[in-house]
Tab-separated table of C-alpha atoms in Angstrom:
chain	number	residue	atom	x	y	z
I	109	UNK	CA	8.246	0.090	4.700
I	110	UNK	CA	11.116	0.249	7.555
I	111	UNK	CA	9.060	1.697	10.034
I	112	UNK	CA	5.853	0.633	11.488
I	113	UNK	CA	2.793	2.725	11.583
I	114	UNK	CA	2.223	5.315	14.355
I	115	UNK	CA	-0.732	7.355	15.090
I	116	UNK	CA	0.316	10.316	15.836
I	117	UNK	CA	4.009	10.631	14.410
I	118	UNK	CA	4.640	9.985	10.504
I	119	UNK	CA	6.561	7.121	11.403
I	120	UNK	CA	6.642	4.437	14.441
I	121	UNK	CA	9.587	2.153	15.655
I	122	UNK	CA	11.763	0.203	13.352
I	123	UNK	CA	9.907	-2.829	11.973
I	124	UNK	CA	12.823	-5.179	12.052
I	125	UNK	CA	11.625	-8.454	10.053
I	126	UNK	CA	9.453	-7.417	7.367
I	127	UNK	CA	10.840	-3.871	7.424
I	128	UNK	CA	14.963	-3.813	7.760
I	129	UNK	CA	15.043	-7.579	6.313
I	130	UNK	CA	13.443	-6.282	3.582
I	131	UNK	CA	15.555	-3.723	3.088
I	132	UNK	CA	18.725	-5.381	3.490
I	133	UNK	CA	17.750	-8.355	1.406
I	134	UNK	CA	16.878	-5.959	-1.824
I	135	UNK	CA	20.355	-4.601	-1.171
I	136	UNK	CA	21.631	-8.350	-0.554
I	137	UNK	CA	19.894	-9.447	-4.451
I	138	UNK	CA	21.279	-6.059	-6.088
I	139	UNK	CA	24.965	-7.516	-4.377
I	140	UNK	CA	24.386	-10.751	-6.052
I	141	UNK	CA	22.904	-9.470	-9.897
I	142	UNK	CA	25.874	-7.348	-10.362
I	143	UNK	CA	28.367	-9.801	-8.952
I	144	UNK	CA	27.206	-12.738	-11.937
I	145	UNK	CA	26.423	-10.484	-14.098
I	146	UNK	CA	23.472	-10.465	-14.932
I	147	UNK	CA	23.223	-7.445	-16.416
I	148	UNK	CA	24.620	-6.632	-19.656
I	149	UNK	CA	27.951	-5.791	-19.837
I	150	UNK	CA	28.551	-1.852	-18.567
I	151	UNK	CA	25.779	-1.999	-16.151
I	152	UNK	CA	25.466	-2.195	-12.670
I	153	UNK	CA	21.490	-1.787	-11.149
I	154	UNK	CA	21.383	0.718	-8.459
I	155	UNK	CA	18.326	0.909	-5.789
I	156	UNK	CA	17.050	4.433	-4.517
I	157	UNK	CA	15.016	3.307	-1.492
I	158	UNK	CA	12.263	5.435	0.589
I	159	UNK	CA	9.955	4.451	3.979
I	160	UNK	CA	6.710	4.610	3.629
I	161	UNK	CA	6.402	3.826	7.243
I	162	UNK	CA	3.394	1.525	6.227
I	163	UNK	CA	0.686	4.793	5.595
I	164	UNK	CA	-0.580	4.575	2.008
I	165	UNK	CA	-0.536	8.644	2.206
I	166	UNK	CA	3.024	8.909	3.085
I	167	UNK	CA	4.045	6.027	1.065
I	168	UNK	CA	1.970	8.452	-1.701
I	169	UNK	CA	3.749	11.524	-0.996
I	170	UNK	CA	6.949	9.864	-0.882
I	171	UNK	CA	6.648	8.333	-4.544
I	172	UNK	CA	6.328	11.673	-5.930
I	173	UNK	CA	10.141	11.277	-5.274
I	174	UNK	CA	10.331	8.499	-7.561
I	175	UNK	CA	8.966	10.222	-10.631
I	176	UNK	CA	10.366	13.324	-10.424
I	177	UNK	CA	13.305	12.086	-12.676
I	178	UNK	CA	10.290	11.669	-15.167
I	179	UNK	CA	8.891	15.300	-15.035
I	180	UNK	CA	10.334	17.642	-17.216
I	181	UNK	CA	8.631	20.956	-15.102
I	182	UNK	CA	9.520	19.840	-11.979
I	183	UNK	CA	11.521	22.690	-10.720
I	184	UNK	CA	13.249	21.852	-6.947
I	185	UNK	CA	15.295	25.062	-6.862
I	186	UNK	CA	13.188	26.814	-4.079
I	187	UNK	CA	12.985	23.663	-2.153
I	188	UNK	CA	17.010	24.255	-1.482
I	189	UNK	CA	19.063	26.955	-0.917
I	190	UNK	CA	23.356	27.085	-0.806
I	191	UNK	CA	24.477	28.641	2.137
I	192	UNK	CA	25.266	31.231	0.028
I	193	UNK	CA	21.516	32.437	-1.425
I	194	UNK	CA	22.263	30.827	-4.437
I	195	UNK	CA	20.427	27.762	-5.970
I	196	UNK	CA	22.137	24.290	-5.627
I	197	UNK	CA	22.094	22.067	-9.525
I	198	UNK	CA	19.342	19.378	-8.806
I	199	UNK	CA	19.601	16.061	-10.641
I	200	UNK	CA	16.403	13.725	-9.806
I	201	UNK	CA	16.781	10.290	-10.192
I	202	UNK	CA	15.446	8.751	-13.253
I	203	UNK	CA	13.485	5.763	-11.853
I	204	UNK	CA	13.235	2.344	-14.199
I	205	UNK	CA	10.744	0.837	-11.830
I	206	UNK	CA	9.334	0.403	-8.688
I	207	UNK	CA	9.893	-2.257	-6.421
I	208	UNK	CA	6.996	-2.115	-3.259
I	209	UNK	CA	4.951	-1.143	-1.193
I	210	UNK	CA	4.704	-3.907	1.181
I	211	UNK	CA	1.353	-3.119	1.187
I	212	UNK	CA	-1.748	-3.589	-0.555
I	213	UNK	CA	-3.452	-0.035	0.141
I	214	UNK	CA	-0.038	1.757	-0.308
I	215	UNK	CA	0.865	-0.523	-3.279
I	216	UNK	CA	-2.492	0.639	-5.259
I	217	UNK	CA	-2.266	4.277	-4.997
I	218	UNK	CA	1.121	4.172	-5.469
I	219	UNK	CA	0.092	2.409	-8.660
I	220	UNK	CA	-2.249	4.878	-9.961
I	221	UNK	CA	0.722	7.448	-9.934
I	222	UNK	CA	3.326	5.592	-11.536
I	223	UNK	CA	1.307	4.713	-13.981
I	224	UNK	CA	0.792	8.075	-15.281
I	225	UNK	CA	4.390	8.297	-16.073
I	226	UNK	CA	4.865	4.164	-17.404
I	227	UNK	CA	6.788	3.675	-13.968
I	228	UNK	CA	6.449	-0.306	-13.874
I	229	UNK	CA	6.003	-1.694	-10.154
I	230	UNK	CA	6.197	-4.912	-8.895
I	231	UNK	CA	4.543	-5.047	-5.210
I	232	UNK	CA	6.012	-8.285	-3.126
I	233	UNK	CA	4.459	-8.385	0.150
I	234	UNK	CA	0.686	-7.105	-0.778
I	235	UNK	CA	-0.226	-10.547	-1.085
I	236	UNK	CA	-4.286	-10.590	-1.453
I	237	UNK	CA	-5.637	-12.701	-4.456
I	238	UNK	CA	-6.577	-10.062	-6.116
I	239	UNK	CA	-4.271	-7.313	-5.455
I	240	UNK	CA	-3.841	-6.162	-9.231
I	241	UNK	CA	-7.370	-4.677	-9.311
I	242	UNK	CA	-7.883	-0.402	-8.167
I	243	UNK	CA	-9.601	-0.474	-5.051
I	244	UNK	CA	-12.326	2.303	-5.131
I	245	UNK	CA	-13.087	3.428	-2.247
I	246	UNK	CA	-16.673	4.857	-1.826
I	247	UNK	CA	-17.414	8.543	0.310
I	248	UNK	CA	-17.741	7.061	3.509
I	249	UNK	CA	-15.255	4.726	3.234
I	250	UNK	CA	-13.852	5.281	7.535
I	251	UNK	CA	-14.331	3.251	9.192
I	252	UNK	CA	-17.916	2.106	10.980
I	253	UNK	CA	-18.815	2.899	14.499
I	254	UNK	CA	-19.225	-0.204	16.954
I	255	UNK	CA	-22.911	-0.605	16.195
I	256	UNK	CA	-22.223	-1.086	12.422
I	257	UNK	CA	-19.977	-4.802	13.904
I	258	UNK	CA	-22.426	-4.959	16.640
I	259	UNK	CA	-25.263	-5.719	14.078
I	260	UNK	CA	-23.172	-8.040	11.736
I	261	UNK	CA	-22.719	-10.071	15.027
I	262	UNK	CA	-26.313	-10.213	15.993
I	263	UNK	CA	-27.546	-11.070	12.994
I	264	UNK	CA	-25.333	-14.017	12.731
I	265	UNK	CA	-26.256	-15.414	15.819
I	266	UNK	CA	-29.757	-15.081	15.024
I	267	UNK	CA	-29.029	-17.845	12.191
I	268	UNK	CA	-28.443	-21.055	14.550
I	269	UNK	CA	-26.952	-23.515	12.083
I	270	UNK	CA	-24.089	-21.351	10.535
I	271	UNK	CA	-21.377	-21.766	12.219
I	272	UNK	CA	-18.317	-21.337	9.811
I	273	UNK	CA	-18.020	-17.637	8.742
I	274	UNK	CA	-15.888	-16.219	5.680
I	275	UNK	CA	-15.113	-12.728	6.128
I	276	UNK	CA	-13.386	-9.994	3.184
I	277	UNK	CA	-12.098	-7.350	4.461
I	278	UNK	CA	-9.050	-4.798	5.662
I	279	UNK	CA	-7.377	-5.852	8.928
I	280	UNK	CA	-8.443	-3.238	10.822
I	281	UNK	CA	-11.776	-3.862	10.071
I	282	UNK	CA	-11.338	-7.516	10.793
I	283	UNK	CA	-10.018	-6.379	14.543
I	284	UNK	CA	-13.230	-4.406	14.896
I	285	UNK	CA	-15.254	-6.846	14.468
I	286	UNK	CA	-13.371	-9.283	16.601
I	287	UNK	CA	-13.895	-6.381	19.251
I	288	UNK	CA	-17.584	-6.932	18.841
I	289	UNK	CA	-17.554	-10.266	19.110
I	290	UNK	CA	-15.987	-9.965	22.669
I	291	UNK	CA	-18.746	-7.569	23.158
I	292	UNK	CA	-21.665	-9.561	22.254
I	293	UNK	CA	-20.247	-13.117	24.280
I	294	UNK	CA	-19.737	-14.798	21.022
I	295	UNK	CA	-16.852	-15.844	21.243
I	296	UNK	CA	-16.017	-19.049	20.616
I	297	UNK	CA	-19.826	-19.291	18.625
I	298	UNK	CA	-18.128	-19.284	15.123
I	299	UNK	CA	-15.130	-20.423	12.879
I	300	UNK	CA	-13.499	-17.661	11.008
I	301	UNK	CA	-12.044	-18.248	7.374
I	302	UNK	CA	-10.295	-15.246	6.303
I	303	UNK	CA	-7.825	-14.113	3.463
I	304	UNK	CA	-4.003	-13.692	3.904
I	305	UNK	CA	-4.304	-10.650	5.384
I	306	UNK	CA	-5.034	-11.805	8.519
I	307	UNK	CA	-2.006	-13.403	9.131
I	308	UNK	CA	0.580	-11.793	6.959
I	309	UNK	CA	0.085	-8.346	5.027
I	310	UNK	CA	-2.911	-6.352	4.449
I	311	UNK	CA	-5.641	-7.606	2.015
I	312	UNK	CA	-7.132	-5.739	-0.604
I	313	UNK	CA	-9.814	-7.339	-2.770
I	314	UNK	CA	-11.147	-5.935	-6.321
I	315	UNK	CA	-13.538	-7.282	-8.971
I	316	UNK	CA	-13.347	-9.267	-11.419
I	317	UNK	CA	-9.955	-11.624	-10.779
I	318	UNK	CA	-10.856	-12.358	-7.708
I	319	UNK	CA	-13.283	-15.190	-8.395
I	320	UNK	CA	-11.031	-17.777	-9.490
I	321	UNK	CA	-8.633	-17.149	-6.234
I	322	UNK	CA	-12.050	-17.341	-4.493
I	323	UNK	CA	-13.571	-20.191	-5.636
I	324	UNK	CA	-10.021	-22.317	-5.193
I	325	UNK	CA	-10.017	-21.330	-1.521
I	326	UNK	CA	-12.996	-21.957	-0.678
I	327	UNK	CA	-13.442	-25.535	-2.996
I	328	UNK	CA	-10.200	-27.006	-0.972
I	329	UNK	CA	-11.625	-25.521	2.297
I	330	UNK	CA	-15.209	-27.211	1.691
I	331	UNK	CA	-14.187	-30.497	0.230
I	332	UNK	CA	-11.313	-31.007	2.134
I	333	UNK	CA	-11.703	-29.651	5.525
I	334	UNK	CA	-15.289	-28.625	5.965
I	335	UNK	CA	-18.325	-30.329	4.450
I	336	UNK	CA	-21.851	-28.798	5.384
I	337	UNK	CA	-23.603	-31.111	4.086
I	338	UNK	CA	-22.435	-33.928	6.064
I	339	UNK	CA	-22.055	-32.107	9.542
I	340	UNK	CA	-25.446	-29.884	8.706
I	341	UNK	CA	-24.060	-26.221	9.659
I	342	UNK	CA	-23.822	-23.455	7.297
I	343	UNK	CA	-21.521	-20.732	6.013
I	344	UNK	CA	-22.248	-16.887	5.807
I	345	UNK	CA	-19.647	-14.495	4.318
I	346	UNK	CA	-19.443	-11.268	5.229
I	347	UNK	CA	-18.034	-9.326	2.756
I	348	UNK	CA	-16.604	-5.613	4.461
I	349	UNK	CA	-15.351	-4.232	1.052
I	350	UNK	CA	-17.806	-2.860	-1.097
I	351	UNK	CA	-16.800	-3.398	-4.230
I	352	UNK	CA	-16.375	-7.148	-3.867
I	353	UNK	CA	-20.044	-7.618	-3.007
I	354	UNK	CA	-21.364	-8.544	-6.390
I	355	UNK	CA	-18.423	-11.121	-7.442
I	356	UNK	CA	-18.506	-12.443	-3.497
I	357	UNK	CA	-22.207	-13.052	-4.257
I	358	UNK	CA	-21.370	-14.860	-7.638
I	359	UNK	CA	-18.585	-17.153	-6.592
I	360	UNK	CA	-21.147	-18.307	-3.603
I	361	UNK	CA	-23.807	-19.117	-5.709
I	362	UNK	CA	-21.486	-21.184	-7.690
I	363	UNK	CA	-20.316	-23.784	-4.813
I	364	UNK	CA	-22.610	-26.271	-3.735
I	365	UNK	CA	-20.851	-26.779	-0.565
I	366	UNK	CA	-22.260	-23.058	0.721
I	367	UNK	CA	-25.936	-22.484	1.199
I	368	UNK	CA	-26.202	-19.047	2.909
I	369	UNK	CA	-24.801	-15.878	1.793
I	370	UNK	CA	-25.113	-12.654	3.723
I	371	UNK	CA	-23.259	-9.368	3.149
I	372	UNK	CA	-22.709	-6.200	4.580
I	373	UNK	CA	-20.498	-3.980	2.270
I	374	UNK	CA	-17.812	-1.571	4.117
I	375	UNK	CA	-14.676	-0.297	3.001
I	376	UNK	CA	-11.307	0.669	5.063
I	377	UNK	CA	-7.887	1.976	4.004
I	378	UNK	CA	-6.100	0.801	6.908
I	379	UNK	CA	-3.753	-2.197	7.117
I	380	UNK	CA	-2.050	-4.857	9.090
I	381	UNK	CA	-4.462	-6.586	11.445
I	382	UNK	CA	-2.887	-6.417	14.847
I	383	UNK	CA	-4.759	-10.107	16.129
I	384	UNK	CA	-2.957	-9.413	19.623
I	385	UNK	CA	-5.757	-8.659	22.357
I	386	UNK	CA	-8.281	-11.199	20.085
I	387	UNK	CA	-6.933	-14.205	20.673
I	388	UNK	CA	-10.036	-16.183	22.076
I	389	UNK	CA	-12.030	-14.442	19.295
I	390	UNK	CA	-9.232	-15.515	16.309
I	391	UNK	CA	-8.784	-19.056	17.561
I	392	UNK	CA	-9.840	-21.559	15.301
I	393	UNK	CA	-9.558	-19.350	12.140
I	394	UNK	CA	-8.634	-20.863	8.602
I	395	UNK	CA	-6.370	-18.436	6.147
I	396	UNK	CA	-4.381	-18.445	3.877
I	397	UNK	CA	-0.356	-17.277	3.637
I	398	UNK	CA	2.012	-17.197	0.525
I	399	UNK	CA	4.659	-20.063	0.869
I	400	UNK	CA	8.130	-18.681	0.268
I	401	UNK	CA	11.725	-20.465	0.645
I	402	UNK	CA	14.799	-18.831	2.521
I	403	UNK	CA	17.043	-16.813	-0.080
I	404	UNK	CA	20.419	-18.521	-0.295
I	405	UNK	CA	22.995	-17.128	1.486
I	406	UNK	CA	21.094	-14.275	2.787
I	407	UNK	CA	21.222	-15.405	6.337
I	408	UNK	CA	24.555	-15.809	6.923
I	409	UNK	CA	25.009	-12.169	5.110
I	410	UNK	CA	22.597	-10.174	7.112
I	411	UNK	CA	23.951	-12.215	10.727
I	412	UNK	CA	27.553	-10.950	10.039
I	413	UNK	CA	26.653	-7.067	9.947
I	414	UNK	CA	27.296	-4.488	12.279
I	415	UNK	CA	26.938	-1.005	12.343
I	416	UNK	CA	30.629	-0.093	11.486
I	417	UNK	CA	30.423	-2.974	8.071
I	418	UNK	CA	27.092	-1.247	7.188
I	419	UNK	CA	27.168	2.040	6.081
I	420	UNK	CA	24.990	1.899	3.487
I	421	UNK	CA	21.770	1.486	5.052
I	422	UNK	CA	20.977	4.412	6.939
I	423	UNK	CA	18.475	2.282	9.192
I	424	UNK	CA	20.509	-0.260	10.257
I	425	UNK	CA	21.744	1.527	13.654
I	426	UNK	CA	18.234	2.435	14.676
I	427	UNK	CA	17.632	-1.855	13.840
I	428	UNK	CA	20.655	-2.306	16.116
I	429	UNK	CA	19.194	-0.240	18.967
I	430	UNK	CA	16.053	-2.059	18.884
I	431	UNK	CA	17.750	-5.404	18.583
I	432	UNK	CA	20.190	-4.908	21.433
I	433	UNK	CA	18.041	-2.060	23.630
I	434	UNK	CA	21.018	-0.225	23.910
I	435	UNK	CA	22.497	3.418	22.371
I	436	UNK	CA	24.724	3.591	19.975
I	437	UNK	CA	27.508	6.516	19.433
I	438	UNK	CA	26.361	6.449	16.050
I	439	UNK	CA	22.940	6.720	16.617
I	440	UNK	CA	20.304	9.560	16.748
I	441	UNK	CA	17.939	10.458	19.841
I	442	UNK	CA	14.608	9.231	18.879
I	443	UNK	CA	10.968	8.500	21.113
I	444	UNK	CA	12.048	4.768	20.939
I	445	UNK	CA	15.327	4.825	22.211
I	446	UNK	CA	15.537	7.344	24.649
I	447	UNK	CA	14.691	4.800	27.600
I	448	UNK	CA	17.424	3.043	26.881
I	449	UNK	CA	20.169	3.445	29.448
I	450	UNK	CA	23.186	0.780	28.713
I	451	UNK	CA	25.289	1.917	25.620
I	452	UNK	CA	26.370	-0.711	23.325
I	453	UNK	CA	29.411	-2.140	23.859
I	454	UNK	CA	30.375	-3.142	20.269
I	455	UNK	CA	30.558	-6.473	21.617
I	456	UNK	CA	27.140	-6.921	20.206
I	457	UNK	CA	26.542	-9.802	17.541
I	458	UNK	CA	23.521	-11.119	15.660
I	459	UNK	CA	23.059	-14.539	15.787
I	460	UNK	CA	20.476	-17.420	14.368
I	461	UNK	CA	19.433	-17.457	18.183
I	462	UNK	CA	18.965	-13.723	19.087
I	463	UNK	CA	17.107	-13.533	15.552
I	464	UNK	CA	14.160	-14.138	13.983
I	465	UNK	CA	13.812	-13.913	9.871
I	466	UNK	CA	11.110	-12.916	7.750
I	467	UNK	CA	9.718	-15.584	6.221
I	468	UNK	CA	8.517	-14.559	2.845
I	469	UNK	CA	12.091	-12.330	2.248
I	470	UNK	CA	12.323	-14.793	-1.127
I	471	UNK	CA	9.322	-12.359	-2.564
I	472	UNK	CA	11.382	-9.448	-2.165
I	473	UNK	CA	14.172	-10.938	-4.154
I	474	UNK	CA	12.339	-12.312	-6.988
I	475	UNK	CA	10.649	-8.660	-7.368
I	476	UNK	CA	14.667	-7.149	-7.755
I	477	UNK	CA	15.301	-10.208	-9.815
I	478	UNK	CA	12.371	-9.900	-12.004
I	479	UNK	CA	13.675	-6.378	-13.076
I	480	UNK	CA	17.293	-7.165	-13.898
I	481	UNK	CA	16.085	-9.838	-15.978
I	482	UNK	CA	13.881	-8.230	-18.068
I	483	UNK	CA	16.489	-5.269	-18.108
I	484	UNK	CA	18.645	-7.940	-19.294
I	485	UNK	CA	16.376	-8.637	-22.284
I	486	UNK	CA	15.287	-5.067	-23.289
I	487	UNK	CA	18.921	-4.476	-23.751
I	488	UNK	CA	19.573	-7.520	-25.394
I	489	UNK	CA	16.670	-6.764	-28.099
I	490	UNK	CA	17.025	-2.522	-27.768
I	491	UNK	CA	20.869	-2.283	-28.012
I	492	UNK	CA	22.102	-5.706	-29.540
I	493	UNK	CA	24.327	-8.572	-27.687
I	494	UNK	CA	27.340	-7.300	-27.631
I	495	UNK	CA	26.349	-3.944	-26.834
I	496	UNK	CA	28.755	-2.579	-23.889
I	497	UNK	CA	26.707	0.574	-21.570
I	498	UNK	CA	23.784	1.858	-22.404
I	499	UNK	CA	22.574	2.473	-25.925
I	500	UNK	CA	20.586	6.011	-27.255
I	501	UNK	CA	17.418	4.082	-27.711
I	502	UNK	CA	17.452	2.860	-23.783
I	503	UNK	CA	18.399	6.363	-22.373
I	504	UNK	CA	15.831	6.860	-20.866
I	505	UNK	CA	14.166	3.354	-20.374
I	506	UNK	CA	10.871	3.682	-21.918
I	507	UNK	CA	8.543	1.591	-18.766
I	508	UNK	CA	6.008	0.823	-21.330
I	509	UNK	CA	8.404	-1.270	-22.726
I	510	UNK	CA	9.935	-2.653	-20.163
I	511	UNK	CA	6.812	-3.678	-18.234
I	512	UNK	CA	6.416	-5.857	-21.626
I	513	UNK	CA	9.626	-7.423	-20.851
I	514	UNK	CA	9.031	-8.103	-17.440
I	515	UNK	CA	5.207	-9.857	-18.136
I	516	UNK	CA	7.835	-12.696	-19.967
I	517	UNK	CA	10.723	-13.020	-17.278
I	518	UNK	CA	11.197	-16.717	-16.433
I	519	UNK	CA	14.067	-17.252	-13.882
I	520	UNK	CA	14.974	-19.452	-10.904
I	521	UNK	CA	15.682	-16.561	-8.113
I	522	UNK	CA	17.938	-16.860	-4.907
I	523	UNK	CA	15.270	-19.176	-3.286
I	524	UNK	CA	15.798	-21.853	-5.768
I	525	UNK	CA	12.190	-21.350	-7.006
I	526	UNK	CA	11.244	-20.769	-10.538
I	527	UNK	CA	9.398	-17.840	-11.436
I	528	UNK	CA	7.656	-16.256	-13.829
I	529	UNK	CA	4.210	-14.160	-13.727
I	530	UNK	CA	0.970	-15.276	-14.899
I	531	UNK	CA	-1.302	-13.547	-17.533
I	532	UNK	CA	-2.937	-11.742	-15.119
I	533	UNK	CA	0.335	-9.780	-14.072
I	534	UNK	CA	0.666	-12.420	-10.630
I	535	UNK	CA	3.474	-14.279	-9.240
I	536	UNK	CA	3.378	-18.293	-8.413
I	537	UNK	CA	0.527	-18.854	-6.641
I	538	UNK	CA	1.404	-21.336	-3.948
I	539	UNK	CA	-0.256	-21.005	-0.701
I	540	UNK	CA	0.177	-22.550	2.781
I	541	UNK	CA	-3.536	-23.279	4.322
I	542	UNK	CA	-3.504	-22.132	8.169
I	543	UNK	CA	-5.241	-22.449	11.389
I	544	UNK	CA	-4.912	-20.191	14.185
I	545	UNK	CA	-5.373	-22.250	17.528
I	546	UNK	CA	-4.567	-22.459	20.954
I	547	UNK	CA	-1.423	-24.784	21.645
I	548	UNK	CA	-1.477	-24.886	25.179
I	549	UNK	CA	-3.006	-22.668	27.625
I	550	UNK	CA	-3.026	-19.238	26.487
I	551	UNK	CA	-0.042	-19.427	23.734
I	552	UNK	CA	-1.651	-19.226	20.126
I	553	UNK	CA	-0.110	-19.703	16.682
I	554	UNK	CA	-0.914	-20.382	13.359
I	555	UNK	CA	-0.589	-23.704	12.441
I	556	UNK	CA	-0.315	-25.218	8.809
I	557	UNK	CA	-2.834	-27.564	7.752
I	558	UNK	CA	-2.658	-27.837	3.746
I	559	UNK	CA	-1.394	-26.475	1.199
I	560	UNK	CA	-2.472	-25.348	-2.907
């Protein structure tokens, strides 16, 4: 995504950290792979990059761009027309893979149609546990009225001693039920352990790998920073996705350290929590977030663009706009720039003090690296060593193929971490633990407390 959601538009304001950084830090890695060449000799790798504007519908329609190249019958001739009448000569873009979405929702149904075609796709910023596993969702899957949170809240504060409260499910979901809270005076009543998705990107849980994940949270939570059985409260988990009800229910059962289990199964599309508004409700929640290390050099790269140095990402001058609040000659009229009044100087500059980086920019990198490496291999093994271009037998790149390639990368990426995926298909699982508490009077933030 380079644009944030929006209601009633197709796509909201420039999202300027996870968004344009994102963006600009794929283009950054491609800058870097073909400079060492890393790919075999005769090769460049190229990036073809669409906005899903963070909807998992538009992010849907928009990969049908991406396999297009892989459809023979595709016919785009009466999409276009020469000025003439006649039919301009078409030539999709034959995708290798798929780096994205950002997240979870978009990432899985993006998934389930590039995988009809072999399209590998790595997705670096849905960061759930278990975000390999489909999501289905069930008929009534929108989401509940007020009186569906309402009675969750009740019936926890019916149940005196449990006081710590693990809740699964989408981050709007997780807002609505901080908006009952509010509404039922319990704030403050509970402590609120949640998944990454309440602090970074959204979280979508499946079946069956998500037990281990589960189970390691909630062991280092309960031995290390919560122990019922010495203070004499319990936990209940709420679980708000219904198809993580029965392996919720199993990894519960198996710690000692939790002694009640409720669950009321709901399921939600929708992403990014937005905790603004629910601060007194959030504070004192436990999560978890994906630790990530700056990508060398990137910083200095991205502070010494401008407009006029950057003509290759379309975005940028709408991310200048925003930055600066002022027009720009170069820029088009849109609803989030037409209040402002001063036009930009050019005297404009981005510096380490006028802006703020994305912290977890190093999974974005590793994702681009991931596929140049095992690009690197395939060629290797396809074409032999000192094979110059592109052999017969890689044109086209068979993704069934390369996916097996990619399941064996092992690399240290621009970050100056190792990496290498697991054998479920997952990255290196190192997490920050987090607490989201007051620091003085009314200023929150999420605070790190541990770390596995």
């Amino acid at each position: 995504m380079v644009h944030e959601r929006e209601a009633h538009r197709t796509c909201g304001p420039i999202m300027p950290q996870g968004g344009l950084q994102a963006t600009e830090v794929m283009l950054y890695t491609v800058d870097i792979i073909n400079s060492l060449n890393i790919m075999p000799k005769g090769l460049n790798i190229g990036v073809y990059i669409l906005d899903d504007c963070d909807t998992d519908t538009y992010g849907l329609q928009q990969a049908v761009d991406f396999i297009k190249g892989s459809i023979s019958n595709i016919n785009d001739e009466d999409e276009y027309k020469c000025e003439d009448g006649s039919s301009p000569q078409i030539q999709n873009k034959v995708i290798s893979g798929v780096v994205g979405a950002s997240s979870s929702v978009t990432s899985i149904q993006v998934a389930n149609l590039l995988k009809l075609f072999k399209i590998p796709q790595i997705s670096f910023f849905s960061t759930s546990v278990c975000l390999a596993v489909k999501l289905k969702l069930t008929k009534d899957s929108g989401v509940a009225d007020s009186k569906f949170y309402d009675d969750i809240v009740k019936e926890l504060q019916m149940k005196s001693k449990a006081k710590g409260v693990i809740v699964f499910g989408s981050d709007q979901e997780v807002a609505e039920l901080m908006k009952a809270v509010k509404r039922n005076n319990a704030t403050g009543q509970f402590s609120w352990i949640g998944s990454d998705g309440w602090s970074a990107r959204a979280l979508t849980f499946g079946l069956r790998r998500c037990e281990l994940g589960l189970k390691r949270i909630f062991g280092h939570f309960c031995s290390h920073l919560w122990n019922p059985s010495t203070t004499g409260l319990d936990f209940e988990a709420i679980s708000l996705f219904h198809e993580l009800s029965e392996t919720l229910d199993d990894v519960l059962l198996d710690s000692n350290n939790l002694h009640n289990f409720s669950c009321a199964t709901r399921s939600s599309p929708r992403c990014l929590l937005l905790i603004e508004g629910h601060e007194a409700e959030v504070e004192g929640t436990i999560s978890v977030q994906p630790q990530a290390n700056p990508v060398h050099g990137f910083e200095d790269y991205f502070l010494n663009l401008t407009v006029e140095s950057n003509k290759r990402n379309p975005w940028f001058v709408e991310f200048w706009e925003d930055h600066f609040e002022c027009r720009h000659t170069q820029g088009l009229e849109t609803p989030y720039n037409i209040g402002y009044k001063r036009i930009c100087n050019g005297k404009e500059r981005l510096t380490r003090e006028n802006t703020k980086f994305e912290a977890q920019l190093q999974f974005v990198s590793d994702a681009v690296m991931a596929f140049a490496y095992a690009l690197r291999r395939m060629h290797e093994v396809t074409c032999g060593l000192n094979y110059v271009g592109l052999c017969a037998k890689m044109n086209p790149i068979d993704g069934e193929i390369l996916l097996g390639y990619l399941r064996k990368v092992n690399f240290v990426g621009l970050s100056g971490d190792r990496f290498k995926f697991n054998e479920q298909g997952d990255g290196p699982a190192r997490y920050n633990i987090i607490h989201y508490k007051q620091i003085e009077v009314g200023v929150y933030k999420w605070v790190t407390v541990g770390f596995f």
